[in-house]
XYZ file of C-alpha atoms in Angstrom:
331
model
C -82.346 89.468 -29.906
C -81.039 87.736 -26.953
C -81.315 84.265 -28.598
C -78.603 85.808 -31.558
C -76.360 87.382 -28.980
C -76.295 84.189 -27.237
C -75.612 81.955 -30.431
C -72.493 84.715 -31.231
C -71.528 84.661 -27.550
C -71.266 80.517 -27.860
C -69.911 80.255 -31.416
C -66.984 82.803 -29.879
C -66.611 80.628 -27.155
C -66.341 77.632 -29.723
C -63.707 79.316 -31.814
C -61.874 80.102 -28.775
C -61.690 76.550 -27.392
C -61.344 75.197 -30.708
C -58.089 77.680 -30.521
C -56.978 76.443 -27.537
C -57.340 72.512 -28.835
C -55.319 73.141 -31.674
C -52.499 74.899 -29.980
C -52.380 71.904 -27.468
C -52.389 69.655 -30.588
C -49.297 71.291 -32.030
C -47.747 71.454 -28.861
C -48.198 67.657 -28.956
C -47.324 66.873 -32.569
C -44.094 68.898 -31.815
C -43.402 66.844 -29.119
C -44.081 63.586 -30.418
C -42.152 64.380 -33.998
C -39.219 65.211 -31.652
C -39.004 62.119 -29.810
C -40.088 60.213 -32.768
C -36.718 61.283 -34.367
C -35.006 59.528 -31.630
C -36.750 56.324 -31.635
C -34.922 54.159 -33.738
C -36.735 50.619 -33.069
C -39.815 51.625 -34.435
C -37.988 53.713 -37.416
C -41.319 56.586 -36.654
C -39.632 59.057 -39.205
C -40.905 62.458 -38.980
C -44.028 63.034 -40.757
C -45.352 66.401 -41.736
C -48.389 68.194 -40.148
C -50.561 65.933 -38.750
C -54.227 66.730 -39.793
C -56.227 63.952 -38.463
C -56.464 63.602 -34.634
C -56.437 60.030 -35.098
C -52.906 59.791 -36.707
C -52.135 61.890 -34.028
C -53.508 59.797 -30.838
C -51.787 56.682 -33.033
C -48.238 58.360 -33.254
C -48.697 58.827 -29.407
C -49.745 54.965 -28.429
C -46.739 54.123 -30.401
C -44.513 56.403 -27.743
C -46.508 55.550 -24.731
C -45.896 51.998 -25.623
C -42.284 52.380 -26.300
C -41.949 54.290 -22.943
C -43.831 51.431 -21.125
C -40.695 48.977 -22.473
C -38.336 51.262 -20.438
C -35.567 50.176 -18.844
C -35.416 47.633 -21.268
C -35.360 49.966 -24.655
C -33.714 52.411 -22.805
C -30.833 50.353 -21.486
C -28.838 50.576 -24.474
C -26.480 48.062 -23.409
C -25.132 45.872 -20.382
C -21.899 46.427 -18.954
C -20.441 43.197 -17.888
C -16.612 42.630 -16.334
C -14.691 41.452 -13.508
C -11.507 40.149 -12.904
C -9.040 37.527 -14.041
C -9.658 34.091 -12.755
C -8.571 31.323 -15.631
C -10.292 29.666 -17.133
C -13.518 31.045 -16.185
C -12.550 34.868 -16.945
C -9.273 35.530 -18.555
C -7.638 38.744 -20.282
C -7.598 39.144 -24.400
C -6.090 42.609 -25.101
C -8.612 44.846 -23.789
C -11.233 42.734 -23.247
C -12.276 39.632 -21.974
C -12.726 35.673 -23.195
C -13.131 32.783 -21.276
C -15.702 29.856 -20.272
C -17.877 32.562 -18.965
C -17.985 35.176 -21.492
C -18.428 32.372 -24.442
C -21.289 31.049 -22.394
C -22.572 34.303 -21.876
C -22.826 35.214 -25.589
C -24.092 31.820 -27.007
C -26.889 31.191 -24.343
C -27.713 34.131 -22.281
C -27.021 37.574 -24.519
C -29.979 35.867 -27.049
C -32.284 36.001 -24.224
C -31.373 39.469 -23.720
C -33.262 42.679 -25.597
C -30.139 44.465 -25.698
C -26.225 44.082 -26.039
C -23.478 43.845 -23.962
C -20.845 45.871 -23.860
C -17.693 43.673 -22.356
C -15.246 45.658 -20.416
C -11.858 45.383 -20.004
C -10.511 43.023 -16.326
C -9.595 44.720 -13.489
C -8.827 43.916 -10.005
C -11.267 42.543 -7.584
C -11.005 46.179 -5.456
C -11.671 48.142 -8.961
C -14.791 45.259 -10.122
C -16.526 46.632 -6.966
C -15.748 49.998 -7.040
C -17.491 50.008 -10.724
C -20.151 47.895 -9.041
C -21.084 50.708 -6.251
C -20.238 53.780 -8.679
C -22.781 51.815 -11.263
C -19.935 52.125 -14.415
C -20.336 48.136 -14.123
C -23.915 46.401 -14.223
C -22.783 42.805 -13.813
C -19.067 41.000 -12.421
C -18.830 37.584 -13.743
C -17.607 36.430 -10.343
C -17.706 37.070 -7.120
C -16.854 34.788 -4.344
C -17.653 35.095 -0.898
C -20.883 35.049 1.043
C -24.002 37.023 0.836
C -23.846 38.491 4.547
C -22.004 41.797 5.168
C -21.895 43.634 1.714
C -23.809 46.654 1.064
C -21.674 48.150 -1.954
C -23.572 45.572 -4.674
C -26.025 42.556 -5.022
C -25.123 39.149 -5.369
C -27.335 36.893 -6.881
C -28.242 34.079 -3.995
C -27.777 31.122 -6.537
C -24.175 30.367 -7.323
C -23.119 29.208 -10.764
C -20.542 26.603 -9.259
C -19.638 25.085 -6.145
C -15.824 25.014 -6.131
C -13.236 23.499 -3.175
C -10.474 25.182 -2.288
C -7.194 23.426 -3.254
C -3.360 24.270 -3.104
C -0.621 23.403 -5.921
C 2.455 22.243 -4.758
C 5.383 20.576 -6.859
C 5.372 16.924 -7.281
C 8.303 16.306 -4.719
C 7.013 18.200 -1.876
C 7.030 15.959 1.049
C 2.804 17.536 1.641
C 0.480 14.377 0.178
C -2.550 15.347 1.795
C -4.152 18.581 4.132
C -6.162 17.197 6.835
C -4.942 20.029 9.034
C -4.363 23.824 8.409
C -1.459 23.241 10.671
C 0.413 21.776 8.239
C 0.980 25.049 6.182
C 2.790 26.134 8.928
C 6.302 27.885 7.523
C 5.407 27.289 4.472
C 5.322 30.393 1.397
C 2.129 30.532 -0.128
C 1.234 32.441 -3.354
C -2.194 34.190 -3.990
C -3.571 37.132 -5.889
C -3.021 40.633 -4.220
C -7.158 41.044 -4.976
C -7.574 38.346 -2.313
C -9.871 38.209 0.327
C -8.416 39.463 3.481
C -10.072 37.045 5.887
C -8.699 33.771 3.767
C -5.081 35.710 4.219
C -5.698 36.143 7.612
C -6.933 32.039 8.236
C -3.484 31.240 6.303
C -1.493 33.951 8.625
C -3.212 32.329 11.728
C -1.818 29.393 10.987
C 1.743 30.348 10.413
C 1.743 30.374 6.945
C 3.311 32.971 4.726
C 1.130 34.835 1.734
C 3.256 36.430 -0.773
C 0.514 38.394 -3.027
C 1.336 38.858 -6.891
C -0.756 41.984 -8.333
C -0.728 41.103 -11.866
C -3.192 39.847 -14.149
C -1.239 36.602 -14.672
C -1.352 35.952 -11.127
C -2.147 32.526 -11.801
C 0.558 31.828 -13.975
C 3.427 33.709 -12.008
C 2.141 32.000 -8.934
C 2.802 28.126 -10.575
C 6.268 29.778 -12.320
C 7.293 30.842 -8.968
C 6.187 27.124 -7.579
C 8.038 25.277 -9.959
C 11.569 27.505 -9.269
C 11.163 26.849 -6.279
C 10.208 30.354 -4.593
C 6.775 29.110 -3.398
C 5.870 26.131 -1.476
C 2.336 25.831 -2.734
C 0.130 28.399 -5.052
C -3.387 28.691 -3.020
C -6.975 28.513 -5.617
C -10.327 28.821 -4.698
C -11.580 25.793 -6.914
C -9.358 23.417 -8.770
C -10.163 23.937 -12.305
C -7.874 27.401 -12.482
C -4.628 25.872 -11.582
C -5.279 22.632 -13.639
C -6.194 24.718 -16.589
C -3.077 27.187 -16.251
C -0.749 24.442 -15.335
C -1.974 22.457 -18.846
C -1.047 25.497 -20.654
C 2.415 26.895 -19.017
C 3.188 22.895 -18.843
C 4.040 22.855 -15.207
C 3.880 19.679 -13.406
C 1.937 20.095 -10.224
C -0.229 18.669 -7.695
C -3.412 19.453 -6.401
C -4.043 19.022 -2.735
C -7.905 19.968 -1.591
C -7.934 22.266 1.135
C -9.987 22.110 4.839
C -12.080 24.718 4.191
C -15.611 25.333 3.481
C -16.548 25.122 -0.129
C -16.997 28.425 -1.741
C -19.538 29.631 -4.032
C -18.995 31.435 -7.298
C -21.778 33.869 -7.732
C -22.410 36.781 -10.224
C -23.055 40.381 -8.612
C -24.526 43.672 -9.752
C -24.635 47.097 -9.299
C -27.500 48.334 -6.715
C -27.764 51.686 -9.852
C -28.852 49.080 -12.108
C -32.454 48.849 -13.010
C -34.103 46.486 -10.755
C -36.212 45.281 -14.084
C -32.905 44.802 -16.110
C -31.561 42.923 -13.369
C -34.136 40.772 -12.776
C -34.247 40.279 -16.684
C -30.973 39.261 -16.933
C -31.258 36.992 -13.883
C -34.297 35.067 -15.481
C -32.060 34.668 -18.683
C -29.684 33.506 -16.411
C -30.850 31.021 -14.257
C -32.517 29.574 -17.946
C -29.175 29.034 -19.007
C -27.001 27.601 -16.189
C -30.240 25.229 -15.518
C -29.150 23.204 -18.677
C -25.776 20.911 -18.254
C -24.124 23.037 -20.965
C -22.020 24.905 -18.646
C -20.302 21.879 -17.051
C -20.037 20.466 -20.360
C -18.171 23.656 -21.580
C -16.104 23.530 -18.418
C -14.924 19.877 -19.550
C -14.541 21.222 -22.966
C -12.056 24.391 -21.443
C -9.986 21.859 -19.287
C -9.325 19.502 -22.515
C -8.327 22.397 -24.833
C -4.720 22.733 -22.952
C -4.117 19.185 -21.947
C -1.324 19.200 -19.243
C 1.776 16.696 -19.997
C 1.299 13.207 -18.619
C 2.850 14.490 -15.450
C 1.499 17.665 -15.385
C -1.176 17.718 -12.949
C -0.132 14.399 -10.524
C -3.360 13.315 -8.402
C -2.173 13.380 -4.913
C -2.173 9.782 -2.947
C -4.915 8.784 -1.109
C -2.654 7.467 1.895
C 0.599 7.988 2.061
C 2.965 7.554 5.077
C 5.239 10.566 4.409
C 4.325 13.703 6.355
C 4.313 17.429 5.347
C 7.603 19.215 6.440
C 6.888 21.472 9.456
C 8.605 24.675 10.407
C 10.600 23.914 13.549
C 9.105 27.227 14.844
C 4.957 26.608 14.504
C 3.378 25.174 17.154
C -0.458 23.984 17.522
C -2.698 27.078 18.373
C-alpha cells in the first residue's frame, strides 16, 4: 500500500515538473521566435511549435552566437564626418568626397562588417560636439596633440605629417619665413574653426587673423589674397592651398612656416564601442600601412593642375626682405 501511494505521489510529482519544463520551454520558444524575427543575417524565419528540444537548444546557439558578435552585428552602421579641409575632406551637397572618404570606401569600409553612414561637414566646434554627444563615431581629421582633450579619442598614429605653410601672391616682397617676426602687420586669413592657440602665436607676433566661417574657407581665403585684401592665407600642410589654388587658378606661393609640424590624426567618440573602435582602427592602420594613400594624394594634386604660374616655388635665397610694419618691434 505504501509502495503504490508512493509511485502516485512521484508520478504527480513527475507530471508536475514535467509541467513546469514545458511552460519554461514555451516561454523560451516565444522568446527566441521573437528575436528570431528580428535577426535578419541569419534570415531564422519564424517556425511553428517547436517539438523537439533539440531544435529548440539549436534555434538558441544560433542567438547566443549572434549576441556574442555584438557590437559588431549590432552596430548597424558607422557614422563618419568632420569638417572641410581640401583636398583631404571637401563638401558635395550634403555629404562628403575627397582623398579621404574615396580611400575610406575602397580600402577600409571592405574590412569593415558593417556600413558607413557619411554625414554631412560641419565646423570643427560642431565635429566635436557630435564627437562628445556620440551622434558622430569617427572625424576624418583632427589636428592637434593628444594632451589636454577629454571630449573624444584620438588615435596616437597620425595618417600624415604635414608643415605648416602660408600663401602669399607672387609679388609680395616675403621669399622666405625664418622668423615669426616677419608676419608682423601683416593680414592673415584662416578658418573661423581654427585653433585658438595658433591665432594667438600669430597675434603674439603682431600679425592680424581675419577668420572666414564658411565652408569654402579655403577658397575665399586665396580670392581674398589675390585682390589684394590678405597678405598671406595661413594652412596647416601644403597640399590644401596647392590643390585649391590648381582649381580656382590663382597664382600663389607657398612659404613653409617655423612651426612644429603637425599631425593629422582621426578621432572618435568616447560612446562608441570600444570593440568597434578598435575594429575600425585595425582596418585602419591595414590600410594607411600600404603606400596607396600617398599615391592617391599625388593622384588628387594632379587632377586640378595649377597654371604654369600657379603655385611659384619660393627662392631658396633671395636678398629682398619681407616688408615690416613700421609699428612691430622684436618681443
Amino acid at each position: 500500500m505504501n509502495q503504490a501511494i508512493t509511485r502516485v505521489y512521484g508520478i504527480i510529482l513527475q507530471n508536475n515538473a514535467l509541467d513546469q519544463v514545458n511552460a519554461f520551454a514555451m516561454q523560451q520558444r516565444n522568446q527566441a521566435n521573437s528575436l528570431a524575427r528580428e535577426i535578419d543575417m541569419f534570415r531564422l524565419a519564424p517556425s511553428p511549435l517547436v517539438t523537439s528540444y533539440g531544435h529548440h537548444a539549436m534555434r538558441l546557439f544560433w542567438i547566443i552566437l549572434f549576441l556574442s558578435l555584438c557590437p559588431y552585428a549590432l552596430a548597424a552602421e558607422l557614422h563618419v564626418g568632420g569638417f572641410v579641409v581640401a583636398p583631404f575632406v571637401m563638401a558635395n551637397g550634403g555629404g562628403l568626397e575627397g582623398l579621404l572618404v574615396e580611400f575610406i570606401k575602397t580600402e577600409i569600409q571592405p574590412q569593415l562588417p558593417w556600413p558607413i553612414k557619411w554625414e554631412a561637414p560641419v565646423s570643427l566646434e560642431r565635429s566635436v560636439a557630435s564627437l562628445a554627444s556620440g551622434s558622430l563615431d569617427i572625424v576624418l581629421i583632427m589636428p592637434g596633440t593628444l594632451d589636454g582633450n577629454t571630449k573624444y579619442g584620438l588615435f596616437k598614429w597620425a595618417f600624415l605629417q604635414v608643415q605648416p605653410h602660408l600663401a602669399v601672391r607672387p609679388d609680395s616682397a616675403l621669399y622666405d619665413l625664418s622668423d615669426l617676426h616677419q608676419l608682423c602687420g601683416m593680414r592673415l586669413g584662416w578658418t573661423g574653426s581654427g585653433r585658438a592657440d595658433v591665432i594667438s602665436l600669430f597675434e603674439s607676433y603682431g600679425a592680424y587673423v581675419e577668420k572666414t566661417t564658411n565652408q569654402t574657407w579655403q577658397q575665399s581665403n586665396l580670392r581674398k589674397l589675390a585682390a589684394g585684401r590678405l597678405d598671406g592665407a595661413f594652412f596647416l600642410n601644403p597640399y590644401s592651398p596647392q590643390f585649391v589654388a590648381g582649381q580656382e587658378r590663382i597664382p600663389i606661393r607657398l612659404l613653409p612656416l617655423p612651426m612644429p609640424v603637425e599631425s593629422f590624426r582621426m578621432a572618435y567618440s568616447l560612446k562608441t564601442d570600444k570593440e568597434v573602435v578598435a575594429r575600425f582602427e585595425q582596418a585602419a592602420l591595414k590600410a594607411f600601412s600600404a603606400p596607396k594613400f600617398k599615391a592617391l594624394l599625388r593622384e588628387y594634386l594632379q587632377l586640378q593642375p595649377p597654371k604654369a604660374s600657379a603655385v611659384t616655388p619660393s627662392p631658396v635665397s633671395q636678398s629682398h626682405g619681407p616688408q615690416v610694419h613700421k609699428s612691430c618691434r622684436v618681443r
